[in-house]
Amino acid sequence: MQNSVKIKIRNLYFYYRTRAILKNITIDIHENSITSITGPSGQGKSSFLTILNRLCHSMEGARVEGQVTIDFGKGFEDIFQKDYALPELRKRVGMVFQTPNPLPMSIYKNVAFPLKLAGHKKQDSIRKKVKRSLEHAFLWDEVKDRLSDDARLLSGGQQQRLCLARSLVLDPQVLLLDEPTSSLDETSVQVIEELLARLKNKCTIIMVSHYMDQVKRIADQQFVLRDRQLKSV
């Protein structure tokens, strides 16, 4: 049975300066599923992800037309309304980038950082949330005895899972992943794929990937971006 719709995208256009990057995209993305976006390089797959949490607005010259609505539990909300609170949106819609970007601080502080930004002050609650997120990211057992170590000393696969844990600590309803396994060895790829298969029970995952074998293994919905348009596979 198909899950209910989480995100509705209608007549979406994305422009960078005078150039149209995405054109007339109308799709539904289902809740508690893994949706893959594939297609040739340079077509705007990463740009599409940034639209869904409005990171695209940090790009000078970027412009969006159309409608993106997300059901966060109280009906569909238009995330491009002028008065929509961006901090709240980015708590609900997390993003992990292609290259792991651990902050220059300890493993523990990396994962706790979003909580501090969100105003959490109770240390006991923060510790519990950090542990839970590291467990969800399959990383707790590997780092529990060295939480004060510099996060940049972790392996590539561990750094990517740390970044996943950092995104998960705020309990996002949607998780955006831009090529999450592109630079990882085969063992790390397998761990990340198993992690994502479990995480979809907690949130809706949208993943850009160049690896068709990976898409076939874990994606519930598949779209290809070509000639500025997103089509169902």
C-alpha positions as CSV (number, residue, x, y, z in Angstrom):
1,M,0.0,0.0,0.0
2,Q,1.4,3.4,-1.0
3,N,2.1,5.9,1.8
4,S,0.2,9.2,2.1
5,V,1.6,12.3,0.3
6,K,4.1,14.3,2.4
7,I,5.2,16.9,-0.2
8,K,3.3,18.4,-3.1
9,I,5.2,20.3,-5.7
10,R,3.2,22.1,-8.4
11,N,4.4,24.0,-11.5
12,L,7.9,24.6,-9.9
13,Y,10.4,26.7,-11.8
14,F,13.9,27.6,-10.5
15,Y,16.0,30.3,-12.1
16,Y,19.5,31.3,-11.5
17,R,19.9,34.9,-12.8
18,T,18.4,34.7,-16.3
19,R,18.9,30.9,-16.7
20,A,16.1,28.4,-16.1
21,I,17.5,25.5,-14.1
22,L,14.2,23.6,-13.4
23,K,11.1,23.9,-15.5
24,N,7.4,23.1,-14.7
25,I,7.9,20.3,-12.1
26,T,4.8,18.8,-10.7
27,I,5.2,15.7,-8.4
28,D,4.1,14.2,-5.1
29,I,6.6,12.7,-2.7
30,H,5.3,10.1,-0.3
31,E,5.7,9.9,3.5
32,N,8.1,7.5,5.1
33,S,9.7,6.6,1.8
34,I,13.0,7.0,0.1
35,T,12.7,9.1,-3.1
36,S,15.7,9.1,-5.4
37,I,16.7,11.9,-7.9
38,T,19.0,10.7,-10.7
39,G,20.1,12.2,-14.0
40,P,23.1,13.7,-15.8
41,S,25.5,16.0,-13.9
42,G,24.8,19.7,-14.0
43,Q,21.1,19.4,-14.4
44,G,20.1,20.9,-11.1
45,K,19.6,17.9,-8.8
46,S,21.3,19.6,-5.9
47,S,19.4,22.9,-6.6
48,F,16.2,20.9,-6.3
49,L,17.1,19.7,-2.8
50,T,17.9,23.3,-1.7
51,I,14.5,24.5,-2.8
52,L,12.8,22.1,-0.3
53,N,14.3,23.9,2.7
54,R,14.8,27.2,1.0
55,L,18.6,27.1,1.2
56,C,18.3,28.3,-2.4
57,H,17.5,31.7,-1.1
58,S,21.1,32.1,0.1
59,M,22.2,32.1,-3.6
60,E,22.3,35.6,-5.0
61,G,20.3,35.7,-8.2
62,A,18.2,32.6,-7.4
63,R,14.4,32.8,-7.9
64,V,11.7,30.2,-7.4
65,E,8.2,30.2,-9.0
66,G,5.4,27.7,-8.3
67,Q,4.3,26.0,-5.1
68,V,5.9,23.6,-2.6
69,T,3.7,22.5,0.2
70,I,4.6,20.1,3.0
71,D,2.3,18.3,5.5
72,F,4.1,18.6,8.9
73,G,1.1,17.1,10.7
74,K,-1.4,19.9,10.6
75,G,-2.2,20.0,6.9
76,F,-0.2,21.2,4.0
77,E,1.9,24.4,4.5
78,D,3.2,26.6,1.7
79,I,6.9,26.9,2.6
80,F,7.4,29.9,0.2
81,Q,4.9,32.1,2.1
82,K,6.7,35.4,2.9
83,D,6.1,35.1,6.6
84,Y,7.2,31.4,6.8
85,A,9.7,31.0,9.6
86,L,13.0,29.7,8.0
87,P,14.5,28.4,11.3
88,E,11.4,26.3,11.9
89,L,11.4,25.0,8.4
90,R,15.1,23.9,8.7
91,K,14.4,22.1,11.9
92,R,11.7,20.1,10.1
93,V,13.7,19.6,6.8
94,G,17.3,18.6,7.5
95,M,20.0,18.3,4.9
96,V,23.2,16.4,4.6
97,F,25.7,17.4,1.9
98,Q,27.8,15.3,-0.5
99,T,31.1,16.1,1.3
100,P,31.0,15.5,5.1
101,N,31.4,18.8,6.9
102,P,32.1,18.1,10.6
103,L,32.6,21.3,12.6
104,P,36.0,22.0,14.1
105,M,35.0,20.7,17.5
106,S,34.4,17.4,19.4
107,I,32.1,14.6,18.2
108,Y,29.7,15.4,21.0
109,K,29.6,19.1,20.3
110,N,29.0,18.5,16.6
111,V,25.8,16.6,17.3
112,A,24.7,18.9,20.1
113,F,25.3,22.1,18.1
114,P,21.9,22.3,16.4
115,L,20.2,21.9,19.8
116,K,22.3,24.7,21.2
117,L,21.3,26.9,18.3
118,A,17.6,26.0,18.9
119,G,17.9,27.2,22.4
120,H,18.0,23.9,24.3
121,K,19.7,24.4,27.7
122,K,19.0,21.3,29.7
123,Q,22.3,19.3,29.6
124,D,20.7,16.0,30.6
125,S,18.2,16.3,27.7
126,I,20.9,17.3,25.3
127,R,23.0,14.3,26.3
128,K,20.1,11.9,25.7
129,K,19.3,13.4,22.3
130,V,22.9,13.2,21.2
131,K,23.2,9.6,22.2
132,R,19.9,8.7,20.5
133,S,21.0,10.4,17.3
134,L,24.3,8.7,17.3
135,E,22.5,5.4,17.8
136,H,20.2,6.1,14.9
137,A,23.2,6.9,12.8
138,F,24.9,3.5,13.7
139,L,27.7,5.5,15.2
140,W,27.3,5.3,19.0
141,D,29.2,2.0,19.6
142,E,32.1,3.3,17.5
143,V,32.5,6.7,19.3
144,K,30.9,6.4,22.8
145,D,34.4,6.2,24.4
146,R,35.8,9.2,22.6
147,L,33.1,11.8,22.4
148,S,35.5,14.5,23.3
149,D,37.8,13.7,20.3
150,D,38.0,16.1,17.3
151,A,35.2,15.0,14.9
152,R,37.6,15.7,11.9
153,L,39.7,12.7,12.9
154,L,36.8,10.3,12.1
155,S,37.0,8.2,8.9
156,G,35.0,9.4,5.8
157,G,32.2,7.0,6.4
158,Q,32.0,7.9,10.1
159,Q,32.0,11.7,9.3
160,Q,29.1,11.2,7.0
161,R,27.2,9.3,9.7
162,L,28.1,12.0,12.1
163,C,26.6,14.6,9.8
164,L,23.5,12.4,9.6
165,A,23.3,12.3,13.4
166,R,23.7,16.1,13.5
167,S,20.7,16.4,11.2
168,L,18.6,13.8,13.1
169,V,19.1,15.4,16.5
170,L,16.3,17.9,15.8
171,D,13.9,15.1,14.7
172,P,13.3,16.3,11.2
173,Q,10.3,15.1,9.3
174,V,12.1,15.3,5.9
175,L,15.8,14.5,5.3
176,L,17.5,15.7,2.1
177,L,20.7,13.9,1.1
178,D,23.0,15.0,-1.7
179,E,25.0,12.1,-2.9
180,P,25.5,10.7,0.7
181,T,27.8,7.8,-0.4
182,S,29.7,9.3,-3.3
183,S,33.2,9.3,-1.7
184,L,32.8,6.2,0.6
185,D,34.2,2.7,0.4
186,E,32.0,-0.3,-0.2
187,T,31.6,-1.2,3.5
188,S,30.6,2.4,4.4
189,V,28.1,2.5,1.5
190,Q,26.5,-0.7,2.8
191,V,26.2,0.8,6.3
192,I,24.7,4.0,5.1
193,E,22.2,2.2,2.9
194,E,21.1,0.0,5.8
195,L,20.8,3.2,7.9
196,L,18.6,4.9,5.4
197,A,16.3,1.9,5.0
198,R,15.7,2.1,8.8
199,L,15.4,5.9,8.9
200,K,12.5,6.0,6.5
201,N,10.3,4.7,9.3
202,K,11.1,8.0,11.1
203,C,11.2,10.5,8.3
204,T,10.7,11.1,4.6
205,I,14.0,10.8,2.7
206,I,14.9,12.5,-0.6
207,M,18.2,11.5,-2.0
208,V,20.3,12.6,-5.0
209,S,22.4,9.6,-6.3
210,H,24.4,8.7,-9.4
211,Y,24.5,5.1,-8.5
212,M,21.6,3.2,-10.2
213,D,22.4,0.0,-8.3
214,Q,21.9,1.9,-5.1
215,V,18.7,3.4,-6.3
216,K,17.3,0.0,-7.2
217,R,18.3,-1.4,-3.8
218,I,16.7,1.3,-1.5
219,A,14.5,3.8,-3.4
220,D,10.7,3.5,-3.1
221,Q,10.1,6.3,-5.6
222,Q,12.4,7.1,-8.5
223,F,12.7,10.3,-10.5
224,V,15.1,11.4,-13.2
225,L,16.0,15.0,-13.9
226,R,16.8,15.7,-17.5
227,D,16.2,18.7,-19.7
228,R,15.2,20.8,-16.7
229,Q,12.2,18.5,-15.9
230,L,11.7,15.8,-13.3
231,K,10.0,12.6,-14.5
232,S,8.9,9.5,-12.7
233,V,10.9,6.3,-13.6
